[in-house]
Short mmCIF file of C-alpha atoms and ligand atoms in Angstrom, two decimals:
data_model
loop_
_atom_site.label_atom_id
_atom_site.label_comp_id
_atom_site.label_asym_id
_atom_site.label_seq_id
_atom_site.Cartn_x
_atom_site.Cartn_y
_atom_site.Cartn_z
CA UNK A 38 -37.18 -34.12 16.13
CA UNK A 39 -34.05 -33.37 14.44
CA UNK A 40 -33.49 -31.99 10.89
CA UNK A 41 -30.97 -33.92 9.06
CA UNK A 42 -29.60 -30.71 6.94
CA UNK A 43 -28.02 -29.52 10.56
CA UNK A 44 -25.27 -32.24 10.00
CA UNK A 45 -22.10 -32.72 8.56
CA UNK A 46 -22.07 -36.09 8.02
CA UNK A 47 -18.17 -37.80 6.56
CA UNK A 48 -18.84 -41.87 5.52
CA UNK A 49 -15.94 -44.80 6.57
CA UNK A 50 -14.59 -45.15 3.31
CA UNK A 51 -13.42 -48.45 3.94
CA UNK A 52 -15.85 -49.71 7.55
CA UNK A 53 -13.47 -51.93 10.09
CA UNK A 54 -15.51 -53.94 10.74
CA UNK A 55 -14.30 -56.96 9.94
CA UNK A 56 -10.95 -56.29 12.04
CA UNK A 57 -14.19 -56.76 15.36
CA UNK A 58 -14.52 -59.22 17.12
CA UNK A 59 -18.48 -59.42 16.87
CA UNK A 60 -19.12 -62.58 18.71
CA UNK A 61 -16.53 -61.49 22.58
CA UNK A 62 -16.85 -58.42 22.10
CA UNK A 63 -15.65 -58.10 25.79
CA UNK A 64 -16.31 -54.55 26.62
CA UNK A 65 -15.87 -51.17 25.54
CA UNK A 66 -12.62 -53.05 23.39
CA UNK A 67 -13.63 -52.05 19.56
CA UNK A 68 -15.57 -48.92 18.29
CA UNK A 69 -17.82 -48.50 15.37
CA UNK A 70 -17.03 -47.06 12.02
CA UNK A 71 -18.40 -43.64 12.59
CA UNK A 72 -19.06 -40.64 16.09
CA UNK A 73 -20.59 -38.00 16.73
CA UNK A 74 -17.78 -34.74 17.52
CA UNK A 75 -20.35 -31.27 18.07
CA UNK A 76 -18.05 -28.27 19.63
CA UNK A 77 -18.85 -25.40 21.69
CA UNK A 78 -17.27 -21.85 20.67
CA UNK A 79 -18.43 -17.95 20.94
CA UNK A 80 -21.46 -19.12 23.30
CA UNK A 81 -22.91 -21.52 21.31
CA UNK A 82 -23.41 -25.34 19.27
CA UNK A 83 -21.09 -25.79 16.15
CA UNK A 84 -22.72 -27.82 13.43
CA UNK A 85 -22.50 -31.16 15.04
CA UNK A 86 -20.23 -33.76 12.94
CA UNK A 87 -20.89 -37.51 12.06
CA UNK A 88 -17.30 -39.34 10.74
CA UNK A 89 -15.33 -41.69 10.78
CA UNK A 90 -14.10 -42.81 14.62
CA UNK A 91 -10.79 -41.50 15.32
CA UNK A 92 -8.50 -39.93 17.84
CA UNK A 93 -8.92 -36.15 18.20
CA UNK A 94 -6.20 -33.90 18.92
CA UNK A 95 -6.27 -31.46 21.70
CA UNK A 96 -3.95 -28.90 23.41
CA UNK A 97 -1.87 -29.52 26.15
CA UNK A 98 -3.77 -26.55 28.05
CA UNK A 99 -7.44 -27.79 27.84
CA UNK A 100 -9.31 -27.72 30.94
CA UNK A 101 -10.02 -31.50 30.67
CA UNK A 102 -6.75 -32.46 31.56
CA UNK A 103 -6.24 -30.17 34.29
CA UNK A 104 -9.50 -30.21 36.94
CA UNK A 105 -12.00 -33.09 35.30
CA UNK A 106 -14.26 -30.89 33.69
CA UNK A 107 -15.68 -34.33 31.90
CA UNK A 108 -19.31 -35.76 32.00
CA UNK A 109 -20.33 -39.20 30.65
CA UNK A 110 -24.14 -41.06 30.04
CA UNK A 111 -23.81 -44.45 29.41
CA UNK A 112 -26.51 -46.32 27.27
CA UNK A 113 -28.17 -49.58 24.59
CA UNK A 114 -29.31 -50.15 21.31
CA UNK A 115 -30.90 -53.52 21.43
CA UNK A 116 -31.35 -54.94 17.97
CA UNK A 117 -34.53 -57.78 17.79
CA UNK A 118 -34.53 -61.05 15.36
CA UNK A 119 -36.32 -59.60 13.09
CA UNK A 120 -33.31 -56.47 12.59
CA UNK A 121 -35.09 -53.61 14.07
CA UNK A 122 -32.63 -51.01 15.86
CA UNK A 123 -34.52 -49.23 19.50
CA UNK A 124 -32.35 -47.85 22.09
CA UNK A 125 -33.78 -48.57 25.80
CA UNK A 126 -35.35 -45.16 27.93
CA UNK A 127 -32.93 -42.92 25.84
CA UNK A 128 -34.87 -39.27 26.67
CA UNK A 129 -33.07 -40.31 30.36
CA UNK A 130 -29.58 -40.11 29.85
CA UNK A 131 -30.55 -37.23 27.58
CA UNK A 132 -31.87 -35.31 30.11
CA UNK A 133 -29.45 -36.93 32.89
CA UNK A 134 -26.05 -35.91 30.43
CA UNK A 135 -27.32 -32.32 31.23
CA UNK A 136 -28.29 -32.23 34.50
CA UNK A 137 -24.28 -33.46 34.90
CA UNK A 138 -22.84 -30.75 32.64
CA UNK A 139 -25.61 -28.52 34.68
CA UNK A 140 -23.52 -29.68 38.41
CA UNK A 141 -20.24 -29.24 35.86
CA UNK A 142 -20.62 -25.66 34.59
CA UNK A 143 -21.00 -27.06 31.57
CA UNK A 144 -23.51 -25.82 28.61
CA UNK A 145 -26.82 -27.99 27.63
CA UNK A 146 -26.51 -29.89 25.01
CA UNK A 147 -28.93 -29.65 22.57
CA UNK A 148 -32.01 -32.24 22.34
CA UNK A 149 -31.96 -32.47 18.48
CA UNK A 150 -28.11 -32.40 17.94
CA UNK A 151 -28.27 -35.30 21.21
CA UNK A 152 -31.45 -37.57 19.06
CA UNK A 153 -30.16 -37.00 15.60
CA UNK A 154 -26.27 -38.53 16.92
CA UNK A 155 -28.16 -41.13 17.98
CA UNK A 156 -30.71 -41.88 14.46
CA UNK A 157 -27.25 -41.02 12.28
CA UNK A 158 -25.26 -43.58 13.98
CA UNK A 159 -27.58 -46.02 14.69
CA UNK A 160 -28.81 -45.81 11.05
CA UNK A 161 -24.51 -45.56 9.64
CA UNK A 162 -23.40 -48.61 12.27
CA UNK A 163 -26.60 -50.50 12.63
CA UNK A 164 -24.03 -54.12 11.42
CA UNK A 165 -22.01 -53.97 14.54
CA UNK A 166 -24.91 -55.21 16.96
CA UNK A 167 -25.87 -58.69 16.96
CA UNK A 168 -29.03 -59.52 17.51
CA UNK A 169 -28.24 -62.54 19.79
CA UNK A 170 -28.62 -62.57 24.41
CA UNK A 171 -26.63 -60.62 25.72
CA UNK A 172 -24.75 -58.41 23.19
CA UNK A 173 -25.90 -54.72 22.77
CA UNK A 174 -24.23 -51.51 21.39
CA UNK A 175 -23.37 -49.68 23.88
CA UNK A 176 -23.35 -45.85 23.75
CA UNK A 177 -21.24 -43.58 25.17
CA UNK A 178 -22.18 -39.92 24.91
CA UNK A 179 -19.38 -37.19 26.32
CA UNK A 180 -18.62 -34.17 27.59
CA UNK A 181 -15.47 -32.11 27.94
CA UNK A 182 -14.43 -28.72 28.56
CA UNK A 183 -11.37 -27.68 25.90
CA UNK A 184 -10.89 -24.32 26.16
CA UNK A 185 -6.49 -24.88 26.22
CA UNK A 186 -6.45 -22.42 29.85
CA UNK A 187 -5.33 -23.68 32.79
CA UNK A 188 -6.55 -20.93 35.73
CA UNK A 189 -9.67 -22.87 37.77
CA UNK A 190 -12.15 -21.57 35.73
CA UNK A 191 -15.07 -23.09 34.05
CA UNK A 192 -14.25 -23.72 29.90
CA UNK A 193 -15.95 -21.10 27.36
CA UNK A 194 -15.23 -23.54 24.55
CA UNK A 195 -16.68 -27.33 25.07
CA UNK A 196 -17.29 -30.62 23.04
CA UNK A 197 -19.78 -33.04 23.03
CA UNK A 198 -18.57 -36.39 20.84
CA UNK A 199 -20.85 -39.73 20.88
CA UNK A 200 -18.98 -43.20 20.50
CA UNK A 201 -20.31 -46.47 20.27
CA UNK A 202 -19.19 -50.40 21.63
CA UNK A 203 -19.59 -53.39 20.32
CA UNK A 204 -20.65 -55.40 23.40
CA UNK A 205 -21.17 -57.90 25.84
CA UNK A 206 -20.80 -58.57 29.84
CA UNK A 207 -19.43 -56.19 31.59
CA UNK A 208 -17.96 -58.13 34.67
CA UNK A 209 -15.99 -61.55 33.43
CA UNK A 210 -18.08 -62.89 36.67
CA UNK A 211 -21.28 -62.13 35.35
CA UNK A 212 -21.23 -65.71 35.09
CA UNK A 213 -20.58 -66.81 38.33
CA UNK A 214 -21.21 -63.83 40.35
CA UNK A 215 -19.28 -60.56 41.54
CA UNK A 216 -17.85 -60.79 45.73
CA UNK A 217 -17.79 -57.84 47.11
CA UNK A 218 -16.40 -55.25 50.18
CA UNK A 219 -18.89 -53.22 51.78
CA UNK A 220 -16.52 -49.94 52.53
CA UNK A 221 -16.13 -48.22 55.73
CA UNK A 222 -12.96 -46.21 55.00
CA UNK A 223 -13.72 -44.94 51.84
CA UNK A 224 -16.17 -42.88 49.95
CA UNK A 225 -17.34 -42.35 46.42
CA UNK A 226 -19.70 -39.33 46.67
CA UNK A 227 -19.91 -37.03 49.35
CA UNK A 228 -23.57 -33.93 50.39
CA UNK A 229 -23.37 -31.33 48.37
CA UNK A 230 -20.78 -33.43 45.80
CA UNK A 231 -21.22 -34.57 42.80
CA UNK A 232 -22.55 -38.31 43.46
CA UNK A 233 -25.71 -37.85 41.44
CA UNK A 234 -24.77 -37.17 38.30
CA UNK A 235 -21.92 -39.14 35.81
CA UNK A 236 -19.02 -36.78 36.51
CA UNK A 237 -15.99 -38.16 35.00
CA UNK A 238 -13.93 -37.80 38.44
CA UNK A 239 -16.97 -39.91 40.34
CA UNK A 240 -15.11 -43.59 38.85
CA UNK A 241 -11.37 -42.20 38.70
CA UNK A 242 -11.79 -41.03 41.97
CA UNK A 243 -13.12 -44.97 43.05
CA UNK A 244 -10.18 -46.59 41.13
CA UNK A 245 -7.79 -47.01 44.23
CA UNK A 246 -11.07 -49.11 46.98
CA UNK A 247 -11.41 -50.57 44.33
CA UNK A 248 -7.78 -51.69 43.45
CA UNK A 249 -7.35 -51.83 46.88
CA UNK A 250 -10.38 -54.63 47.59
CA UNK A 251 -9.20 -57.00 44.48
CA UNK A 252 -6.09 -57.44 46.64
CA UNK A 253 -8.34 -59.16 48.78
CA UNK A 254 -10.78 -61.27 46.46
CA UNK A 255 -13.21 -58.80 45.54
CA UNK A 256 -14.45 -57.70 42.00
CA UNK A 257 -16.32 -54.53 43.23
CA UNK A 258 -17.41 -51.96 46.84
CA UNK A 259 -20.68 -51.82 48.04
CA UNK A 260 -20.96 -47.72 48.89
CA UNK A 261 -21.78 -46.09 52.17
CA UNK A 262 -22.74 -43.57 52.87
CA UNK A 263 -19.28 -41.05 53.67
CA UNK A 264 -21.20 -39.25 56.82
CA UNK A 265 -20.76 -42.35 59.44
CA UNK A 266 -20.73 -45.30 56.72
CA UNK A 267 -23.10 -46.94 58.18
CA UNK A 268 -25.87 -46.80 55.06
CA UNK A 269 -25.66 -48.82 51.65
CA UNK A 270 -25.86 -46.91 48.52
CA UNK A 271 -24.19 -47.67 45.44
CA UNK A 272 -22.75 -50.87 44.11
CA UNK A 273 -19.31 -50.56 41.63
CA UNK A 274 -20.78 -48.68 39.25
CA UNK A 275 -23.73 -49.75 39.32
CA UNK A 276 -27.02 -49.54 42.11
CA UNK A 277 -26.77 -51.73 44.64
CA UNK A 278 -30.62 -53.54 45.17
CA UNK A 279 -30.84 -55.62 48.61
CA UNK A 280 -33.35 -59.17 48.98
CA UNK A 281 -34.50 -58.89 52.37
CA UNK A 282 -36.96 -62.36 53.40
CA UNK A 283 -39.28 -61.24 49.98
CA UNK A 284 -38.90 -57.14 49.11
CA UNK A 285 -35.66 -55.77 47.79
CA UNK A 286 -35.06 -52.63 49.07
CA UNK A 287 -32.39 -49.84 47.46
CA UNK A 288 -31.62 -46.51 49.10
CA UNK A 289 -34.04 -43.67 47.34
CA UNK A 290 -31.45 -41.43 45.62
CA UNK A 291 -30.02 -38.31 46.33
CA UNK A 292 -27.27 -35.49 46.78
CA UNK A 293 -24.53 -38.84 46.91
CA UNK A 294 -26.64 -41.68 44.26
CA UNK A 295 -26.98 -41.64 40.71
CA UNK A 296 -30.54 -41.84 39.25
CA UNK A 297 -30.06 -45.22 37.99
CA UNK A 298 -32.30 -46.29 34.92
CA UNK A 299 -31.58 -49.36 35.02
CA UNK A 300 -32.65 -49.01 38.70
CA UNK A 301 -35.54 -46.96 38.52
CA UNK A 302 -36.08 -49.53 35.30
CA UNK A 303 -35.97 -53.17 37.14
CA UNK A 304 -37.54 -51.86 41.01
CA UNK A 305 -41.37 -50.31 38.60
CA UNK A 306 -40.72 -54.83 36.72
CA UNK A 307 -40.96 -55.90 40.64
CA UNK A 308 -43.22 -54.28 41.16
CA UNK A 309 -45.38 -55.49 37.89
CA UNK A 310 -44.21 -59.04 39.23
CA UNK A 311 -46.10 -58.31 42.03
CA UNK A 312 -42.79 -58.21 44.00
CA UNK A 313 -42.42 -56.10 47.78
CA UNK A 314 -40.21 -53.60 46.88
CA UNK A 315 -39.27 -51.05 49.73
CA UNK A 316 -37.24 -47.58 48.91
CA UNK A 317 -35.28 -46.35 51.98
CA UNK A 318 -32.49 -45.70 53.79
CA UNK A 319 -31.24 -49.03 54.34
CA UNK A 320 -28.28 -49.58 56.85
CA UNK A 321 -25.20 -51.84 57.26
CA UNK A 322 -26.34 -53.16 59.87
CA UNK A 323 -29.86 -54.48 59.27
CA UNK A 324 -27.93 -56.90 56.53
CA UNK A 325 -26.07 -58.19 58.76
CA UNK A 326 -28.42 -58.66 61.24
CA UNK A 327 -30.76 -60.50 57.74
CA UNK A 328 -28.12 -62.00 56.99
CA UNK A 329 -27.12 -63.71 60.89
CA UNK A 330 -31.14 -64.49 60.64
CA UNK A 331 -30.91 -66.01 56.89
CA UNK A 332 -33.77 -63.61 56.03
CA UNK A 333 -30.52 -62.49 53.49
CA UNK A 334 -31.52 -63.72 49.76
CA UNK A 335 -30.32 -61.68 46.75
CA UNK A 336 -27.71 -58.79 46.45
CA UNK A 337 -27.66 -57.68 43.17
CA UNK A 338 -26.27 -55.09 41.50
CA UNK A 339 -27.70 -52.96 38.52
CA UNK A 340 -26.05 -50.70 36.17
CA UNK A 341 -26.93 -50.00 31.72
CA UNK A 342 -22.64 -51.99 31.49
CA UNK A 343 -23.44 -54.81 33.17
CA UNK A 344 -27.57 -54.89 32.85
CA UNK A 345 -27.87 -56.94 37.07
CA UNK A 346 -25.29 -58.71 37.66
CA UNK A 347 -25.55 -60.69 41.16
CA UNK A 348 -23.41 -60.69 44.66
CA UNK A 349 -22.28 -64.08 45.15
CA UNK A 350 -21.04 -62.65 49.19
CA UNK A 351 -20.30 -59.82 50.57
CA UNK A 352 -17.27 -58.33 52.89
CA UNK A 353 -17.27 -56.53 56.21
CA UNK A 354 -14.55 -55.49 58.57
CA UNK A 355 -12.29 -58.65 57.70
CA UNK A 356 -15.71 -61.42 57.71
CA UNK A 357 -16.26 -62.75 54.60
CA UNK A 358 -20.67 -63.88 54.03
CA UNK A 359 -21.73 -65.83 51.54
CA UNK A 360 -24.82 -65.46 50.74
CA UNK A 361 -27.11 -68.53 50.51
CA UNK A 362 -28.04 -70.04 46.36
CA UNK A 363 -32.42 -69.58 47.01
CA UNK A 364 -35.37 -71.07 44.95
CA UNK A 365 -36.23 -69.39 41.70
CA UNK A 366 -33.83 -66.11 42.86
CA UNK A 367 -35.64 -62.50 41.37
CA UNK A 368 -32.27 -60.94 40.17
CA UNK A 369 -32.48 -63.43 36.86
CA UNK A 370 -36.21 -62.89 37.05
CA UNK A 371 -36.09 -58.76 36.90
CA UNK A 372 -33.71 -59.41 34.23
CA UNK A 373 -35.29 -61.88 31.82
CA UNK A 374 -37.88 -59.48 32.02
CA UNK A 375 -35.86 -56.43 31.54
CA UNK A 376 -33.80 -58.27 28.80
CA UNK A 377 -37.25 -59.25 27.12
CA UNK A 378 -38.25 -55.50 26.13
CA UNK A 379 -34.86 -54.79 26.06
CA UNK A 380 -34.81 -56.28 22.78
CA UNK A 381 -39.01 -56.33 21.78
CA UNK A 382 -39.30 -59.53 22.58
CA UNK A 383 -42.10 -58.83 25.33
CA UNK A 384 -45.15 -56.03 25.44
CA UNK A 385 -43.28 -52.34 25.77
CA UNK A 386 -45.50 -52.09 28.59
CA UNK A 387 -44.14 -48.82 30.03
CA UNK A 388 -43.04 -46.77 26.10
CA UNK A 389 -39.84 -47.25 27.40
CA UNK A 390 -38.11 -48.17 23.80
CA UNK A 391 -37.36 -45.70 21.14
CA UNK A 392 -37.41 -47.28 17.40
CA UNK A 393 -34.98 -46.41 15.17
CA UNK A 394 -36.46 -45.38 11.72
C1 COI B 18 -23.02 -47.44 32.59
O1 COI B 18 -23.30 -48.93 33.66
O2 COI B 18 -23.22 -47.08 32.00
C2 COI B 18 -21.67 -46.81 33.51
O3 COI B 18 -21.95 -45.55 33.10
C3 COI B 18 -20.85 -47.44 34.67
C4 COI B 18 -19.55 -47.02 33.57
C5 COI B 18 -19.11 -46.96 34.79
C6 COI B 18 -19.08 -48.79 32.92
#
C-alpha cells in the first residue's frame, strides 16, 4: 500500500493528448502528460514527484553518460471494454527492476513508490489508453546514475523515472512475421555478465549486429550462447520459443537470458491448453535437423513490447530457411489467450491482473 501524501503531484495545465495520434501511435512516439521523477541523494530516496512530462537537465559529468549505469523495465496497462485499467503482472516487473538495480550496483527502489506512482499516473493519464485490441499503454520505469563525477565507480546519486507511451505494434512486420538471423559471431551476453537483467547496455550493444543483420534482409537476431554459439538463447528484444513436432521448446533462464514476464506467461498458458512444453537447452543443430525433417513448425518471439511475434524464416551461415505455414499454429492461439486475459475478456485464473482503482 502507498500513501498519496508521500507524493508531490503537479498536474499539467493543458493536456497534450490532442497532439498524439492514438489511432496509429506506433511504438514510443508519444508520451502521456505526466511522469514520475524520484531522486536518491544522501543515502535515501527523496519525495517522489509526479509532474508534467518533459525534458530534464543533467550534468554532463553524470555517470549515466560515461559508464552506462542504467536499467529499465517494460510493462503494459490495458483498458477493458468498460473503461477499466489493468496492469499485467506488475509485481514481476517491480521485482526485476530491483534485481537489475542490485546487479548494476544501484539502490533498490521502494515498492510503495513504484506502485504508488503507477496508480497515480494511470489515474491521471487513463484517457491516453485505447481499449481496442492490440492497443495498450507501454510503461517504462528506468533508473540512472546521476552523480556528476567521472571516476569509474558507482554513483552516489540516482534518478528513477516512469514514463508512459500509448502504443500498438512494436514490430512493423508483426502481421507478416519476422525474418531472423541466427547469430554465430556476436553475443548479447555472457556467463557472469548482465544478460539476465534489464541493463540499458544489453540493448545498446545489440544495435550493431542487428544493423548488420538488417542489411542482409533480417529484422532481428536469434542470439546463441557466447561460449560455443551452439545453443539458442533469445531473439532480438524477446525470448524465443520453437515448436518442433507438437512440443514447444525454449531455453531455461540463466545468467545470460532474461526471465521474461511474457515468456513465463505464454509457457503457463501453453501448459494450460495442454500443449507439450519443454524448457531445456536447445541446440542450433537440433533446429536445423528438425527443419530438414519437416518437424520444425513454428518459431516465435515473446516479450512485453512485442507480445508474441511469429517468425517466417531464419538465416544461418549464409543459408535461408523458410518456415512452413502450419494449420492452426500455436503462436496466435497463445497470443489470443494472453490478450484475452490482458483486456479482461477471459477469466484471470492465474491472478495476473492488477486493477487500477
Ligand atoms: C520489452 O519488451 O518491454 C522490452 O523491454 C524490450 C524493449 C527494448 C522494447
